[in-house]
Amino acid sequence: MAKKTLGIGMVGARYGARMHYANYMNLTPGLVEIRGVCSLTKVSADAFAHDMGIPFATTELDKLLVRDDIDVIDICSPPATHHEIAIKAAKAGKHIIMEKPLTGYFGEPGDPEPIGLHVARSKMREGARRNAEAVRNAVRANNVLFCYAENWVYAPPIVKMRNLIAASKGSVLEFRAEENHSGSNSVFSKEWKSMGGGALLRMGAHSVGACLYLKQWEGQQRRGKSILPVSVIADTADLIHTDASDRARKENAHQWISSDPVDVEDWANVVIRFDDGSRATVLVSDVGLGGLNTRVTAYMTDGVIKANMTANDVIETYAVDPNTFASENFIEKLETKAGWNRPSCDEDWFRGFAQEIEDFIHAIQDDREPLAGIDLAVDCVNVIYAAYQSAEEGRIIHL
């Protein structure tokens, strides 16, 4: 019996939405149909609809939610809008696909601005926790599926790492996860009220999510129950505005780095302790040149496994002129195509974007939980905001 074509309503019309759309188009024909898009402005909604051939564009979310032919709401809007849209979608009986992070703290009436410079991280942590639990409660109360777009969980290098861990007889003593590049191009990334944090939330959600997922999975394999995080200790900084970068600014030697925070961090280091005594170390940075760098290393009792989601040497190029290969994508955030470079063959596949969309659609079709769901999304928020509190208070925070 043929499966029903799922109607998708997209919320957001920028980079994330366009990436999701591209990967929907790689699915088996007939599985999905993009039937509408909602964006903050009519201009962006109409442009996205025109470019992608979507028949309906609006600035009003309710006009998507009331449509019987839309089964799934795909949320690719700025993080400050995530939890409210998700709750409305769940109450409307729509399944949810959401770009990370699930939510955060975005300020309350009376908070002095910029909130990242004035609001205590303990207050932020409690607010983020409330938002996350409100989404989880809405999802469960309305019996809809929540698909958390954490692509690292689906990336082939991480899948192979998981298989290798299963093949060994040893245990993971430490995960080391890293993501860095030269700064976000998003106008929303500079302020806490829009993003809910800086590099730690925006980028660290990947590293933290992968480590939490892998430890939970390892626990289920080794002892029949998940291995859970119990505490964090962290440090954060806005490195591009420190004394260390003064000389670079005077000499105009920092033009390759686009990071320019108002009240968020562009660097963070977090150590997570798990209930089996193992650790995960997470390092994220918005001030690292050389293109996108994403990797996870598993240090085990009987081996070491290194998973690299971006750089590989399947293809190598050399160019004197950076415009030689200008029209072809290499890797995200690469500053120049001059010199030696290693372009990704298929960045969406290698980083797990294609696989996550495929899993989400089949999970909804088959009425099963996706590999990355609401619990992982909530756990990531809780760990990251505990890390923010740890960095501010200079102490271990217990979960």
XYZ file of C-alpha atoms in Angstrom:
399
model
C 0.000 0.000 0.000
C 1.409 3.354 -1.035
C 2.213 5.770 1.784
C 0.437 9.103 2.032
C 2.316 12.088 0.646
C 3.193 14.272 3.615
C 2.382 17.958 3.264
C 5.141 20.192 4.629
C 4.698 23.751 5.846
C 8.007 25.543 6.238
C 8.587 28.341 8.748
C 11.595 30.429 7.812
C 12.983 31.322 4.401
C 16.714 31.731 4.788
C 19.747 29.404 4.847
C 18.280 26.628 7.015
C 15.010 26.487 5.096
C 16.789 26.351 1.753
C 19.020 23.527 2.996
C 16.028 21.543 4.246
C 14.199 22.122 0.977
C 17.163 20.834 -1.047
C 17.228 17.629 0.963
C 13.456 17.115 0.680
C 13.956 17.194 -3.063
C 16.427 14.278 -2.800
C 13.774 11.995 -1.307
C 11.840 9.410 -3.299
C 9.237 11.290 -5.345
C 5.810 11.238 -3.740
C 6.954 11.092 -0.114
C 6.602 14.830 0.569
C 5.202 17.968 -0.970
C 6.159 21.448 0.234
C 2.762 23.153 0.350
C 3.465 26.430 2.089
C 6.036 28.744 3.613
C 5.708 31.292 6.406
C 8.295 33.989 7.024
C 8.560 37.128 9.099
C 8.289 39.376 6.046
C 6.223 39.054 2.894
C 9.281 39.803 0.786
C 11.250 36.820 2.124
C 8.237 34.490 2.062
C 7.386 35.412 -1.539
C 11.019 35.137 -2.666
C 11.414 31.661 -1.151
C 8.086 30.500 -2.618
C 9.037 31.859 -6.040
C 12.506 30.308 -6.045
C 11.293 26.887 -4.889
C 7.976 26.725 -6.704
C 5.935 26.625 -3.486
C 2.265 27.490 -4.120
C 1.504 29.351 -0.869
C 3.394 32.046 1.044
C 2.322 33.929 4.153
C 3.536 35.919 7.140
C 0.838 34.411 9.400
C 1.640 31.067 11.029
C -2.025 30.297 11.711
C -2.688 30.170 7.969
C -0.349 27.173 7.762
C -1.635 25.532 10.930
C -5.317 25.519 9.895
C -4.653 23.720 6.623
C -5.667 20.069 6.611
C -3.235 19.272 3.796
C -0.215 20.255 5.916
C 0.919 17.424 8.182
C 4.341 18.685 9.257
C 5.658 22.086 10.333
C 9.373 22.473 9.590
C 10.815 25.219 11.831
C 13.875 26.964 10.382
C 13.225 30.390 11.901
C 15.516 32.205 14.398
C 15.838 30.378 17.755
C 13.887 32.997 19.728
C 10.739 31.881 17.901
C 11.274 28.113 18.129
C 9.442 27.097 21.287
C 6.327 29.186 20.673
C 5.953 27.960 17.093
C 6.499 24.351 18.186
C 3.845 24.571 20.902
C 1.307 26.068 18.474
C 2.125 23.402 15.888
C 1.714 20.593 18.423
C -1.633 21.964 19.589
C -2.731 22.077 15.958
C -1.884 18.376 15.640
C 1.077 18.918 13.319
C 4.267 16.879 13.522
C 7.361 19.014 14.013
C 10.788 19.169 12.409
C 12.996 21.765 14.084
C 16.450 23.136 13.438
C 18.663 23.296 16.515
C 18.641 24.610 19.156
C 15.257 23.681 20.619
C 15.032 26.913 22.603
C 16.898 29.123 25.065
C 16.452 32.281 27.108
C 15.584 35.400 25.127
C 14.696 37.923 27.802
C 11.645 38.907 29.806
C 9.881 42.245 30.426
C 12.114 44.363 32.604
C 15.379 42.712 31.568
C 17.970 45.435 30.852
C 19.533 45.217 27.419
C 21.757 43.846 26.128
C 20.568 40.923 28.232
C 23.759 38.893 27.829
C 25.650 41.553 29.766
C 23.117 41.998 32.561
C 20.982 38.908 33.215
C 22.310 36.210 35.566
C 22.923 32.889 33.872
C 21.057 31.084 36.670
C 17.907 33.006 35.684
C 18.563 32.260 32.034
C 19.021 28.564 32.802
C 15.654 28.348 34.544
C 13.923 30.222 31.723
C 15.462 27.988 29.059
C 14.483 24.886 31.047
C 10.866 26.091 31.278
C 10.703 26.735 27.535
C 12.163 23.322 26.725
C 9.793 21.461 29.043
C 6.818 23.396 27.641
C 7.647 22.097 24.168
C 8.125 18.526 25.404
C 4.819 18.646 27.291
C 2.977 19.994 24.241
C 4.456 17.311 21.990
C 3.455 14.517 24.340
C 0.036 15.906 25.224
C -0.922 16.215 21.561
C 0.606 12.894 20.429
C 2.740 14.372 17.660
C 6.286 13.493 16.666
C 9.149 15.894 17.245
C 12.162 15.556 14.948
C 15.283 17.340 16.177
C 17.532 18.357 13.298
C 20.845 17.459 14.920
C 22.703 16.410 11.803
C 25.815 15.152 13.624
C 23.792 12.201 14.935
C 23.163 11.217 11.301
C 26.563 12.061 9.796
C 28.202 8.958 8.251
C 31.450 9.436 10.259
C 29.446 9.422 13.535
C 27.385 6.428 12.398
C 30.637 4.566 11.649
C 32.041 5.622 15.032
C 28.976 4.145 16.705
C 29.429 0.877 14.790
C 33.099 0.705 15.740
C 32.299 1.288 19.414
C 29.773 -1.551 19.210
C 32.376 -3.839 17.614
C 34.885 -3.276 20.432
C 34.829 -4.790 23.897
C 36.070 -1.590 25.509
C 34.444 1.502 26.952
C 34.610 5.176 26.001
C 36.576 7.111 28.612
C 36.345 10.475 26.853
C 34.736 12.111 23.858
C 36.377 15.249 22.475
C 34.112 17.229 20.176
C 35.038 20.389 18.315
C 33.510 22.863 15.906
C 35.100 26.078 14.775
C 34.992 28.547 11.903
C 35.462 32.271 11.324
C 32.034 33.482 12.426
C 28.362 33.332 11.562
C 26.928 35.434 8.755
C 23.539 35.578 10.465
C 22.425 38.992 11.701
C 20.713 37.188 14.586
C 23.913 35.589 15.888
C 25.282 38.705 17.601
C 22.622 39.202 20.264
C 21.371 37.007 23.086
C 17.760 38.137 22.693
C 17.657 36.708 19.156
C 19.860 33.623 19.433
C 19.644 32.597 23.097
C 23.435 32.517 23.390
C 26.563 32.585 21.283
C 28.892 29.951 19.873
C 28.143 27.509 22.696
C 24.425 27.328 21.894
C 24.553 27.925 18.149
C 27.522 25.652 17.387
C 27.987 23.708 20.604
C 24.522 22.202 20.238
C 26.123 19.922 17.622
C 29.050 18.821 19.770
C 27.025 18.491 22.964
C 24.217 16.700 21.136
C 26.573 14.185 19.553
C 28.312 13.422 22.858
C 25.034 13.030 24.768
C 23.613 10.824 22.031
C 26.697 8.597 21.822
C 26.919 8.133 25.615
C 23.213 7.331 25.833
C 23.611 4.861 22.995
C 26.727 3.305 24.552
C 24.871 2.875 27.846
C 21.990 1.093 26.168
C 24.440 -1.241 24.412
C 26.678 -1.944 27.416
C 24.317 -1.936 30.404
C 20.771 -1.653 29.109
C 20.229 1.955 30.214
C 21.446 5.340 29.075
C 24.624 6.921 30.429
C 23.537 10.405 31.507
C 25.331 13.697 32.189
C 25.591 14.653 35.873
C 27.638 17.880 35.915
C 29.431 20.457 33.771
C 32.244 22.957 34.168
C 32.821 25.586 31.501
C 34.557 28.753 30.356
C 33.294 31.214 27.723
C 34.721 34.379 26.156
C 34.304 37.028 23.490
C 37.832 36.664 22.113
C 37.517 39.057 19.203
C 36.978 41.944 21.645
C 39.787 41.152 24.086
C 43.118 42.911 24.497
C 44.609 39.968 22.588
C 42.959 41.223 19.386
C 43.774 44.929 19.828
C 46.849 44.908 17.608
C 44.998 42.949 14.905
C 42.237 45.564 14.809
C 44.762 48.405 14.580
C 46.537 46.690 11.693
C 43.262 45.592 10.042
C 44.504 42.028 10.383
C 41.225 40.571 11.599
C 39.145 41.097 8.440
C 38.862 37.372 7.770
C 36.921 36.839 11.012
C 33.300 37.996 10.843
C 32.556 37.373 14.537
C 31.416 40.651 16.146
C 29.257 39.831 19.193
C 27.160 42.379 21.047
C 26.504 40.359 24.211
C 27.242 36.703 23.374
C 30.394 34.575 23.423
C 32.416 33.554 20.374
C 34.449 30.869 22.204
C 33.588 28.196 24.766
C 35.135 25.144 26.407
C 32.951 22.682 28.350
C 33.684 19.486 30.262
C 30.710 17.191 30.829
C 30.876 14.453 33.479
C 28.681 11.388 32.992
C 27.250 9.019 35.569
C 29.741 6.287 34.626
C 32.659 8.630 35.449
C 33.578 9.289 31.812
C 33.958 12.781 30.338
C 33.159 14.727 27.198
C 35.186 17.813 26.275
C 33.528 20.304 23.933
C 35.398 23.180 22.257
C 33.644 25.674 19.971
C 34.910 28.857 18.369
C 33.698 31.586 16.028
C 37.233 32.904 15.597
C 38.932 29.975 13.854
C 40.182 30.380 10.287
C 40.491 27.631 7.705
C 36.856 26.865 6.943
C 34.428 24.774 8.927
C 36.126 22.254 11.220
C 33.889 19.606 12.826
C 35.201 16.475 14.511
C 34.625 14.025 17.360
C 37.271 11.736 18.863
C 36.451 8.752 21.069
C 39.224 7.747 23.476
C 38.477 4.169 24.505
C 40.042 1.573 26.770
C 41.010 -0.457 23.706
C 41.259 2.051 20.863
C 40.829 5.549 19.471
C 38.265 6.581 16.856
C 38.404 9.927 15.038
C 35.335 11.136 13.144
C 35.787 14.144 10.864
C 32.599 15.590 9.357
C 34.207 18.154 7.058
C 37.833 18.015 5.930
C 38.834 15.026 3.807
C 41.368 14.408 1.074
C 39.186 12.619 -1.474
C 39.562 15.687 -3.707
C 42.361 18.250 -3.483
C 42.741 21.475 -5.434
C 45.428 24.084 -5.920
C 44.863 27.591 -7.294
C 46.938 30.750 -7.401
C 43.877 32.892 -8.089
C 41.095 32.446 -5.464
C 38.528 32.950 -8.248
C 39.682 29.957 -10.289
C 36.992 27.731 -8.754
C 34.732 30.565 -7.628
C 31.442 29.094 -8.825
C 31.866 25.732 -7.044
C 31.205 25.105 -3.352
C 34.164 23.762 -1.357
C 33.236 23.682 2.331
C 31.171 26.028 4.460
C 32.948 29.125 5.827
C 36.137 28.686 3.793
C 37.770 32.122 3.555
C 39.688 31.613 0.294
C 39.959 29.072 -2.518
C 43.578 30.046 -3.216
C 46.395 27.623 -2.406
C 45.739 23.997 -1.542
C 42.186 23.061 -0.523
C 40.093 19.954 0.049
C 36.536 20.495 -1.186
C 33.786 18.251 0.150
C 32.284 15.896 -2.423
C 28.772 16.182 -0.956
C 28.649 18.375 2.127
C 24.982 17.718 2.937
C 25.476 13.937 2.835
C 28.813 13.900 4.661
C 27.479 16.038 7.514
C 24.213 14.112 7.868
C 21.690 16.643 6.552
C 20.323 14.315 3.881
C 20.047 11.381 6.277
C 18.243 13.326 9.010
C 15.511 14.513 6.635
C 15.073 10.975 5.317
C 14.784 9.563 8.853
C 12.295 12.238 9.891
C 9.959 11.617 6.976
C 10.029 7.835 7.391
C 9.578 8.172 11.168
C 6.430 10.242 10.615
C 5.193 7.896 7.905
C 5.799 4.836 10.125
C 4.652 6.485 13.396
C 7.945 5.820 15.193
C 10.404 7.985 17.095
C 13.217 9.485 14.998
C 16.845 8.872 15.908
C 17.064 12.449 17.225
C 13.919 13.483 19.058
C 12.509 15.722 21.759
C 14.455 14.226 24.684
C 17.843 14.844 23.057
C 16.745 18.403 22.216
C 15.759 19.105 25.833
C 18.931 17.511 27.216
C 21.093 19.722 25.000
C 19.421 22.881 26.276
C 19.814 21.781 29.898
C 23.515 20.941 29.550
C 24.384 24.084 27.585
C 22.642 26.448 29.990
C 24.241 24.709 32.952
C 27.538 25.400 31.167
C 26.630 29.076 30.851
C 25.966 29.231 34.589
C 29.236 27.419 35.294
C 31.220 29.886 33.180
C 29.681 32.884 34.945
C 29.980 31.520 38.497
C 33.317 29.740 38.065
C 32.180 26.438 39.547
C 30.913 22.971 38.709
C 27.155 22.926 38.072
C 25.318 19.711 38.901
C 22.486 18.621 36.650
